[in-house]
C-alpha atoms as one frame of an Amber mdcrd trajectory, in Angstrom:
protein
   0.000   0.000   0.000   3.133   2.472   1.091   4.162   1.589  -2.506   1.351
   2.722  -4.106   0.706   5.507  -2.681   4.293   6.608  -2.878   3.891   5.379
  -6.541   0.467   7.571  -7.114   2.242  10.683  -5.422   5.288  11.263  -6.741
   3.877  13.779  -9.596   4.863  17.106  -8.660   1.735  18.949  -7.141   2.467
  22.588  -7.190  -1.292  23.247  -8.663  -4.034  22.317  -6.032  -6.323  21.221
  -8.791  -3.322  18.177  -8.718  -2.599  18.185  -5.077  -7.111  18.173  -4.125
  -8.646  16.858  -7.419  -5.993  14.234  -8.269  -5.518  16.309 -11.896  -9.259
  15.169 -12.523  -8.014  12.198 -13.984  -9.516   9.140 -11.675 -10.888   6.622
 -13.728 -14.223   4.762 -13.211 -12.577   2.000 -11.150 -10.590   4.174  -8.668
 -13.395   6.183  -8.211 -16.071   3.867  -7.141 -13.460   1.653  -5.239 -11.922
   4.927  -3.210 -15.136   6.017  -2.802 -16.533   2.462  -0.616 -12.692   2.526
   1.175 -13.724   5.815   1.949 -17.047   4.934   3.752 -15.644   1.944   5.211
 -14.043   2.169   8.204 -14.140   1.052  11.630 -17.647   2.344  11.679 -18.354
  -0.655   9.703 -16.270  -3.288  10.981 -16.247  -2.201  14.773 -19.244  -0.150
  15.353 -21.963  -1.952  12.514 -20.691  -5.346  13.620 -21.387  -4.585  16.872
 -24.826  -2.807  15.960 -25.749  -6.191  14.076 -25.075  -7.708  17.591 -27.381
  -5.498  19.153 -30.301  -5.461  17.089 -29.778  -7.785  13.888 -30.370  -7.619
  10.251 -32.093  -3.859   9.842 -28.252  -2.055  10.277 -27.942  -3.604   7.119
 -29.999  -0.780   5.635 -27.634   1.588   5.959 -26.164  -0.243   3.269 -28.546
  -1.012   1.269 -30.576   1.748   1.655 -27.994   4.085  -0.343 -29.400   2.962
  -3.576 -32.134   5.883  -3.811 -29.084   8.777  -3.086 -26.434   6.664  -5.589
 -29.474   6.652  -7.698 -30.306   9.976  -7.434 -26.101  10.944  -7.780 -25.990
   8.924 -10.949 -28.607  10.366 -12.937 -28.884  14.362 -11.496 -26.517  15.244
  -9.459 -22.873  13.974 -10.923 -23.847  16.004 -14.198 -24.497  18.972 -12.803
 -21.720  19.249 -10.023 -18.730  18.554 -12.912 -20.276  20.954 -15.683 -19.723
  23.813 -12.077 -16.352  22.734 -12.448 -15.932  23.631  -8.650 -13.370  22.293
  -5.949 -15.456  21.915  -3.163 -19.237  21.791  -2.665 -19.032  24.623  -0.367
 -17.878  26.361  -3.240 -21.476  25.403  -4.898 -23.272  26.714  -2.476 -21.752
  29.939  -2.861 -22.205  29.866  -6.659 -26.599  29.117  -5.413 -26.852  31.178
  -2.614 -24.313  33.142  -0.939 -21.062  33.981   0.542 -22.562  33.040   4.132
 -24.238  29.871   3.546 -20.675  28.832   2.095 -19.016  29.579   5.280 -21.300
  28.202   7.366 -21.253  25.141   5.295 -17.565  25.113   5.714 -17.141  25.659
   9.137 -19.982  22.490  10.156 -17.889  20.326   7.388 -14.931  20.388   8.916
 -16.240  20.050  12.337 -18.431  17.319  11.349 -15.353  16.045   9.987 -13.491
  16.113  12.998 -15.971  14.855  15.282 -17.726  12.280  13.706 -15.549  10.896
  11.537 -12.038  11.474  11.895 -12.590  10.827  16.224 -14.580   8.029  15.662
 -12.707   6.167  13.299  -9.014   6.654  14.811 -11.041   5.865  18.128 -11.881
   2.546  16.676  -8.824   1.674  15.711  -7.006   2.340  18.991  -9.783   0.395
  20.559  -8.736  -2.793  18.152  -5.102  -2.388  19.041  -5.161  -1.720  22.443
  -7.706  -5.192  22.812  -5.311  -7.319  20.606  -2.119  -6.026  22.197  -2.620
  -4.551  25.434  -1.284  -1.181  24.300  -2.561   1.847  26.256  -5.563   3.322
  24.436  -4.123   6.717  23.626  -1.024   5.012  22.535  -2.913   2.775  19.782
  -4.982   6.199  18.564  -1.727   8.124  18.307  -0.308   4.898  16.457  -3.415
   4.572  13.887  -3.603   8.462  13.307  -0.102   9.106  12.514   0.492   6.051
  10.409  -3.126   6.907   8.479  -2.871  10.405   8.328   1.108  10.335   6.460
   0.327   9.386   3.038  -2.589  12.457   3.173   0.122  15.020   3.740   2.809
  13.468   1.101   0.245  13.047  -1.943  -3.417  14.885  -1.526  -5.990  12.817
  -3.488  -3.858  11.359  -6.072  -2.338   9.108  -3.461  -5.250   8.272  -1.207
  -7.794   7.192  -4.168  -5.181   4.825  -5.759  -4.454   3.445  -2.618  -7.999
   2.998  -1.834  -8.295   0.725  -4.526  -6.012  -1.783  -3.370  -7.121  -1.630
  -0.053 -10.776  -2.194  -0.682 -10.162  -5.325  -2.393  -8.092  -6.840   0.580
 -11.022  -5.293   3.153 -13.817  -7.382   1.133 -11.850 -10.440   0.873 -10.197
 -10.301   4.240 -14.068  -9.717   5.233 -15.442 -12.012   3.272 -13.328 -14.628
   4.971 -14.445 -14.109   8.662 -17.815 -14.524   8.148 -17.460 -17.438   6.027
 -15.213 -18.898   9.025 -17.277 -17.861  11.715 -20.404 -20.058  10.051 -18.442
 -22.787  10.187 -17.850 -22.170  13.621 -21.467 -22.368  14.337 -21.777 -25.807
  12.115 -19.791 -27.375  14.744 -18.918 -30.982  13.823 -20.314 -30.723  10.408
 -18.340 -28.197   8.906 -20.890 -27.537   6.822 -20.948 -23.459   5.937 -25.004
 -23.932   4.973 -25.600 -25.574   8.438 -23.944 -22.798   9.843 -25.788 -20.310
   7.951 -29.338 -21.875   9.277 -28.240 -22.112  12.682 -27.125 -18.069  12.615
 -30.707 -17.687  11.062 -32.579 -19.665  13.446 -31.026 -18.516  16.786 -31.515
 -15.114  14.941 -35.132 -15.629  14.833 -34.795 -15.890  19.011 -37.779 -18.127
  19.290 -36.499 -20.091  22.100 -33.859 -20.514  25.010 -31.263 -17.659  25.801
 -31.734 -15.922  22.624 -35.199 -15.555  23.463 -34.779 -14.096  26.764 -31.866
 -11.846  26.161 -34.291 -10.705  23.215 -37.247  -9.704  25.366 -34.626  -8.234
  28.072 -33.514  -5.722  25.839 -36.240  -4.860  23.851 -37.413  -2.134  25.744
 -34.085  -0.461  25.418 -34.527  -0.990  21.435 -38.112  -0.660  20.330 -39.823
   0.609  23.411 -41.767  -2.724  23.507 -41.821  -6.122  24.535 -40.004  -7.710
  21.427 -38.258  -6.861  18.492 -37.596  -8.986  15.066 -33.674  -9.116  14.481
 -33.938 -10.577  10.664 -36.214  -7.980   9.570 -35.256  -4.970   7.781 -39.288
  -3.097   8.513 -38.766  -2.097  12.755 -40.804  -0.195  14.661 -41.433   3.812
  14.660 -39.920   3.591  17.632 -37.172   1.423  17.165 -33.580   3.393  17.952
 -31.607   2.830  15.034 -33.761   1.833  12.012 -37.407   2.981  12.400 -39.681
   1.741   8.829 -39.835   5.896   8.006 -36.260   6.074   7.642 -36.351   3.367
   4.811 -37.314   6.279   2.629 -36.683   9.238   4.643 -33.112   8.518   5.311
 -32.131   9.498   1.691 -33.526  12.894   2.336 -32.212  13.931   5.715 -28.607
  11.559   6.082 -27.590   9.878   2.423 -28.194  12.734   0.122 -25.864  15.142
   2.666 -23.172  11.912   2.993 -22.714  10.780  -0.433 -23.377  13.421  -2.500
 -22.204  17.079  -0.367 -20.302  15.326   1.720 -16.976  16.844   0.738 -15.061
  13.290   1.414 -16.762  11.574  -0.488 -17.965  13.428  -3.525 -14.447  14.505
  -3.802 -13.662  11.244  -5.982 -16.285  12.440  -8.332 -15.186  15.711  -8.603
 -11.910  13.674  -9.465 -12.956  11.521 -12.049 -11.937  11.912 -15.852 -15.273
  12.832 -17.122 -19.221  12.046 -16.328 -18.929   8.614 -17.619 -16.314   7.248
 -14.970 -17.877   9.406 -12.164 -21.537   7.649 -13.269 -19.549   3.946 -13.703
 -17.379   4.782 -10.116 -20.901   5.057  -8.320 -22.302   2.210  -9.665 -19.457
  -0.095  -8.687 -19.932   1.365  -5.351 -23.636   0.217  -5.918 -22.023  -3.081
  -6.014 -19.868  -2.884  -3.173 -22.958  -1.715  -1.217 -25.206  -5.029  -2.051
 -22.123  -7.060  -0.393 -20.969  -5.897   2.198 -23.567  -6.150   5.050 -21.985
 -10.048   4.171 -18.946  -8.572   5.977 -20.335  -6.354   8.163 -23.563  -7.185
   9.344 -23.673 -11.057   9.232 -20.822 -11.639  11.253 -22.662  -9.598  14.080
 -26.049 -11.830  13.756 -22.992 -14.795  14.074 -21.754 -13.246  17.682 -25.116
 -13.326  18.728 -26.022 -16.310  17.894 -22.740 -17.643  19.269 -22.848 -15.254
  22.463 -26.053 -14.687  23.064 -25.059 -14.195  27.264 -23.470 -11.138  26.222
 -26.576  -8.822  25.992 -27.133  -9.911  29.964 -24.920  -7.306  30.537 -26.548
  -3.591  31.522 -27.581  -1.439  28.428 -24.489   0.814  28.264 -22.097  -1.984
  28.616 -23.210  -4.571  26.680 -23.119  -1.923  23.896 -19.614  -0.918  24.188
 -19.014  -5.038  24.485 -20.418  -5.356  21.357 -18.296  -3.340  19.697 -15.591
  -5.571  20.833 -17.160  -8.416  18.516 -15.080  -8.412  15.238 -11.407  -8.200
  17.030 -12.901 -11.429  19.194 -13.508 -13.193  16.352 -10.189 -12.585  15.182
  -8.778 -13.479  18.106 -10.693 -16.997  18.309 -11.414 -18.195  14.849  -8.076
 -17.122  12.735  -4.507 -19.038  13.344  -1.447 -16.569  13.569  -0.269 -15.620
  10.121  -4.135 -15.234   8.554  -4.784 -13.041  11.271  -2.171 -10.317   9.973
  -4.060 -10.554   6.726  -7.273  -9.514   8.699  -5.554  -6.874  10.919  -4.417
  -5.536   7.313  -7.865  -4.941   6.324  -9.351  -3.349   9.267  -6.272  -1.057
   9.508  -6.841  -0.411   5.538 -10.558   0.639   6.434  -9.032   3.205   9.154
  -6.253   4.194   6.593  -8.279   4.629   3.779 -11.424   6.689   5.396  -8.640
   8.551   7.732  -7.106   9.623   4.488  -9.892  10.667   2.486 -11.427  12.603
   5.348  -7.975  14.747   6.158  -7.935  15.586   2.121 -11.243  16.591   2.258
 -10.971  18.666   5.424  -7.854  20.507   4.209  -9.492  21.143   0.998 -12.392
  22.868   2.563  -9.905  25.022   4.922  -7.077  26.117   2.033  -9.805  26.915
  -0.200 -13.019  27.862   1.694 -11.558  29.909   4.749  -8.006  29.876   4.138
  -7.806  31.339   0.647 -11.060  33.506   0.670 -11.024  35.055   3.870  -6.947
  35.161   4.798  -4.887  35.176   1.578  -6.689  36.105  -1.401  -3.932  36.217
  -3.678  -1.852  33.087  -2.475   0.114  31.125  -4.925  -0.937  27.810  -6.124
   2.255  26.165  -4.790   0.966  28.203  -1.194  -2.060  27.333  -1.213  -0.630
  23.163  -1.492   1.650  24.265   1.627  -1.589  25.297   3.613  -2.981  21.747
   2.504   0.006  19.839   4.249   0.186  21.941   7.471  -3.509  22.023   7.804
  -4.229  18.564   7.301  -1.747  17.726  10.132  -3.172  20.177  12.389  -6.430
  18.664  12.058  -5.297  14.887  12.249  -3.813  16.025  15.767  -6.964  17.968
  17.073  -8.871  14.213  16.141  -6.292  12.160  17.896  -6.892  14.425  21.182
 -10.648  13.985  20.399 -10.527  10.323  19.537  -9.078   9.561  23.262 -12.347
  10.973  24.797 -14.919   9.053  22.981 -14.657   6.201  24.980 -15.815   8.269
  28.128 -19.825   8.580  26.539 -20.105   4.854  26.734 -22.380   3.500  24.100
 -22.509   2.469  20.619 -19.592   3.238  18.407 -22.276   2.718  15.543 -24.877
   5.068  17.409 -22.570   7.593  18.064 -21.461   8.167  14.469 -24.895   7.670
  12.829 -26.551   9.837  15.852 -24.061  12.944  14.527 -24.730  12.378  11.011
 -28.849  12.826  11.548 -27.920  16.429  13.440 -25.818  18.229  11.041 -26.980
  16.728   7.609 -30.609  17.795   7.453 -30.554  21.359   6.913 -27.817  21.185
   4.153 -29.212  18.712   2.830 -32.982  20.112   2.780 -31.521  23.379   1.108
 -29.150  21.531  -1.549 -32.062  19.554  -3.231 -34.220  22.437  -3.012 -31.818
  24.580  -4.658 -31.199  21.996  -7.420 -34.541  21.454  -8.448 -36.125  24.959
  -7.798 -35.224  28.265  -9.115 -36.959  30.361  -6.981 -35.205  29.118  -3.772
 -33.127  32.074  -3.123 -30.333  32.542  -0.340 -32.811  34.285   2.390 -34.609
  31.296   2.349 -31.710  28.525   2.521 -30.076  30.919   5.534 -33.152  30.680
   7.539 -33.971  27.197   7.038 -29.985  26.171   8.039 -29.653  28.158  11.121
 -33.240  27.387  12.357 -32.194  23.617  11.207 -29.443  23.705  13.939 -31.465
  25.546  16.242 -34.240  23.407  16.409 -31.996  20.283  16.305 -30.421  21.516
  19.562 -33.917  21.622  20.974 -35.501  18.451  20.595 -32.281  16.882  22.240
 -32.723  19.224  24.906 -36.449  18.433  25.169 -35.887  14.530  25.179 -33.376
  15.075  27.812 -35.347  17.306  30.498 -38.748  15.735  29.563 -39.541  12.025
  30.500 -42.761  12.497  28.734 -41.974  13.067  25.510 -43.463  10.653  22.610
 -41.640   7.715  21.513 -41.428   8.020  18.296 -39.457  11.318  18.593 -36.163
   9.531  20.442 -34.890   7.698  17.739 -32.583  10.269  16.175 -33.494   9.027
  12.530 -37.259  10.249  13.201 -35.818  13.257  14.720 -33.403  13.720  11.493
 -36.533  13.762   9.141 -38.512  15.856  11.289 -35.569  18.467  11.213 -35.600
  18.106   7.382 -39.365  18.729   6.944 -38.921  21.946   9.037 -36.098  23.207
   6.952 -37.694  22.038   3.561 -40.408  24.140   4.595 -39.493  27.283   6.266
 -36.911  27.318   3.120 -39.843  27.073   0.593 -42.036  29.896   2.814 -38.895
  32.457   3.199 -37.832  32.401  -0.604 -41.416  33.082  -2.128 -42.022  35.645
   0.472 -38.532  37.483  -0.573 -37.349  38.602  -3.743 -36.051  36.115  -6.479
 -32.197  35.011  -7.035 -30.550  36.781  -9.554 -30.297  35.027 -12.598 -26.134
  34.028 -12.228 -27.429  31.557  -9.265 -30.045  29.823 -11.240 -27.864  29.175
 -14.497 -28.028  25.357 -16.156 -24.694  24.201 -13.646 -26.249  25.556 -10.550
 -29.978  24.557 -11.412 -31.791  21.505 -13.268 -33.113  22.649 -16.514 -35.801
  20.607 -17.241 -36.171  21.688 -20.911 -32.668  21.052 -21.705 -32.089  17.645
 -19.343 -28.767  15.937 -19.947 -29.096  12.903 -17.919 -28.314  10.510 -21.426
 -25.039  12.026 -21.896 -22.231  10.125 -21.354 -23.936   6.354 -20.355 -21.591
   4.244 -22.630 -21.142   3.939 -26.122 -21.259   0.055 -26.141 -24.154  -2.491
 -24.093 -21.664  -3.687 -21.618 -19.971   0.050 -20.901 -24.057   0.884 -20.401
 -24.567   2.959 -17.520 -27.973   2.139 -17.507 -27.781  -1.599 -17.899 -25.344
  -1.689 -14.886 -27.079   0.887 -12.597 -30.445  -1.392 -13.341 -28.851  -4.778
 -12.372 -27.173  -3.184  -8.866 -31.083  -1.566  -8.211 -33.121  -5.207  -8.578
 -30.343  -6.326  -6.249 -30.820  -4.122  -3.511 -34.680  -4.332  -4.011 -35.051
  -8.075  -3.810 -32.957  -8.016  -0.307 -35.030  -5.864   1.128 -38.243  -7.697
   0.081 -36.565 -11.236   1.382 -35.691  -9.366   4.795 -39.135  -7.648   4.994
């Protein structure tokens, strides 16, 4: 991987289209593989594992769920963001709606960054190490952050996305082969991979014995009720992590904010060569997103049915347990020599989403605060400088954070997830509003985003001081839409009550021009380079899982 990378990088990168854009000249494969190396991370194989544990099969929606915002990135989005031609999608907003709104956007990016990515992840990570080996937990976070966080610093995007490539192929097959090891675990004497498969199924179902009970002793913790399903994918309203209105709604409030202005991730689009291998990029990650609740999400319904005495354990703890699931299983099933191949991939995940979010980060500081508000007029070759020293800056401020995370006790998974429904509803309210409607101006995308955060802070305040409040309203999913609905509409109300935008913010690049829609350009000149025939194929995937796990 040091290879590569140092392989990728060693182009000179005095231009910061080079040192943040990677040249724009990622192809279709590197862009949909560093985009899934990018989401992966120990989110996924600490935090979702352990989620699976904890409630079962619906985590896997998460997943699978992200084919109505990859759809909806395919076919509007991805055309519209490369003919801006911008660096960052703060930038865009500026180019929509104002000066402010790009600021603002900036300065929750990078903090979002920070806290619930960059923390979490390197958190993770020290967590692993510091179970395998005994090391000190701010000792294994300093470890994972510095060794991540080098190859950001020495070659911007160009590096990380090639990179990202080959470590997403040794994350799905490393992966791959715990899960498939842990069912025949389960088989016991039979060694038989489909008997171990129907016994993680059937213990799943928690009909009888201790899965039963541990079941109905935590259910009131997870659905406010007396029992749950774990291989269902349709949960309760009040469920806490996968209510049935976030099936749709999450696109709206969460997805459409993380995969498509989610500066860490639609950075490999903005990298790719043209429309064609940003469109192809996405729908390999399409791919990548029907498999890998295999990796993630099974082996958690396998350490249930395995441990089921775990989730005796009070709320709080058994939780944070949980999350100690995948390193056991290296631990118990692998023999010394595979289990460096497995460490491999879990540190790739931290490397590769550690990387991609420092790149990001720095990109939105040089260019979005740095160069607009400080320097004006710095050189490119500066402006790279400010890239390197800020991206270290900020990898130290998340090690100090990282160490701290362990003090809220909890879900890895719910932390994460619960920070992504606060700050992604009012951007992303305001973003698809301002795509498909010209007369959303900037008085009305201001309001909605600071009342967005406003009320946001409230209803956790509310929940907290008020044993009273409904049900329904805890799970921060429910709370995410809700947030949405409120910006959506105070955003509509404000703009047709002010005057219009000026016609430079509602131009074809900024706006969807539904007279001159160019959604058919660039799908493939031959049937098996076909866009559409490839996007189709990953859709019917995604929609005959959910129907089997309804």
């Amino acid at each position: 991987i040091c290879g590569i990378g140092y392989w990728a990088g060693r182009k000179k990168k005095e231009q910061s289209e080079d040192y943040f854009l990677a040249g724009r000249t990622l192809p279709w494969y590197v862009v949909g593989s560093s985009f899934i190396a990018s989401n992966i991370s120990t989110e996924h194989f600490i935090g979702m594992i352990g989620a699976a544990f904890v409630y079962g099969i619906c985590v896997a929606m998460s997943e699978w769920g992200n084919v109505i915002s990859f759809s909806f990135l395919i076919w509007l989005f991805i055309p519209f963001l490369l003919s801006a031609r911008v660096f960052t999608t703060p930038e865009f907003m500026e180019k929509r709606f104002n000066a402010a709104i790009r600021q603002f956007f900036a300065i929750v990016t990078i903090i979002s960054n920070i806290v619930a990515f960059l923390a979490a992840v390197l958190y993770g990570g020290g967590l692993a190490i510091h179970k395998l080996f005994g090391w000190n937990l701010w000792i294994s976070i300093v470890i994972i952050g510095v060794l991540a966080g080098s190859w950001t610093v020495y070659g911007g995007l160009r590096s990380v996305a090639w990179m990202d490539l080959f470590t997403v192929v040794i994350m799905i097959a490393g992966g791959s082969l715990v899960t498939i090891l842990g069912l025949y675990m389960l088989s016991g004497d039979s060694h038989s991979l489909v008997e171990g498969f129907r016994i993680m199924l059937d213990r799943n179902q928690a009909q009888s014995g201790v899965w039963k009970e541990v079941v109905a002793q935590n259910a009131r913790h997870i659905v406010q009720m007396d029992e749950y399903h774990r291989l269902s994918v349709v949960q309760p309203l009040t469920h806490e992590v996968s209510p049935w209105l976030s099936l749709v709604t999450s696109f709206l409030s969460v997805s459409l904010w993380y995969n498509v202005i989610n500066q860490f991730m639609i950075q490999r689009v903005l990298g790719a060569k043209n429309a064609w291998h940003a469109r192809m990029g996405i729908v390999l990650a399409g791919y990548m997103k029907v498999i890998l609740p295999f990796i993630v999400v099974v082996p958690g319904l396998i350490l249930f049915a395995a441990y089921p005495e775990v989730m005796r354990l009070p709320w709080q703890e058994m939780r944070m347990e949980a999350d100690k699931g995948y390193v056991h299983m290296l631990q118990t099933l692998l023999p010394i020599g595979l289990r460096g191949l497995f460490l491999a991939a879990l540190f790739g995940a931290i490397q590769s989403t550690v990387n991609a979010v420092l790149n990001s980060t720095s990109t939105v500081f040089t260019l979005d605060i740095y160069h607009r508000l400080l320097k004006k007029n710095a050189s490119e070759k500066h402006l790279v400088l400010v890239g390197r020293v800020s991206t270290i800056l900020i990898l130290f401020i998340s090690i100090f954070l990282a160490g701290f995370i362990n003090r809220l006790g909890g879900s890895l998974f719910v932390y994460i997830q619960s920070l992504y429904a606060f700050f992604a509803p009012p951007f992303a309210a305001i973003f698809l509003l301002g795509i498909l409607f010209k007369r959303i101006n900037a008085i009305g995308a201001t309001a909605a985003v600071f009342l967005g955060f406003l009320f946001g802070i409230a209803v956790k305040v509310y929940i907290q001081v008020d044993p009273t409040h409904p049900q329904w309203l805890a799970p921060y999913a429910n709370q995410s839409f809700l947030n949405w609905a409120i910006c959506a509409f105070t955003c509509v109300v404000v703009s047709l009550l002010t005057r219009p935008p000026s016609p430079c913010q509602v131009t074809d690049q900024l706006t969807i021009n539904w007279k001159k829609l160019n959604i058919f350009d660039d799908l493939g000149r031959r049937w098996y380079h076909s866009v559409i025939l490839w996007w189709g194929i990953f859709a019917l995937l995604i929609i005959a899982l959910v129907i089997v796990f309804w």
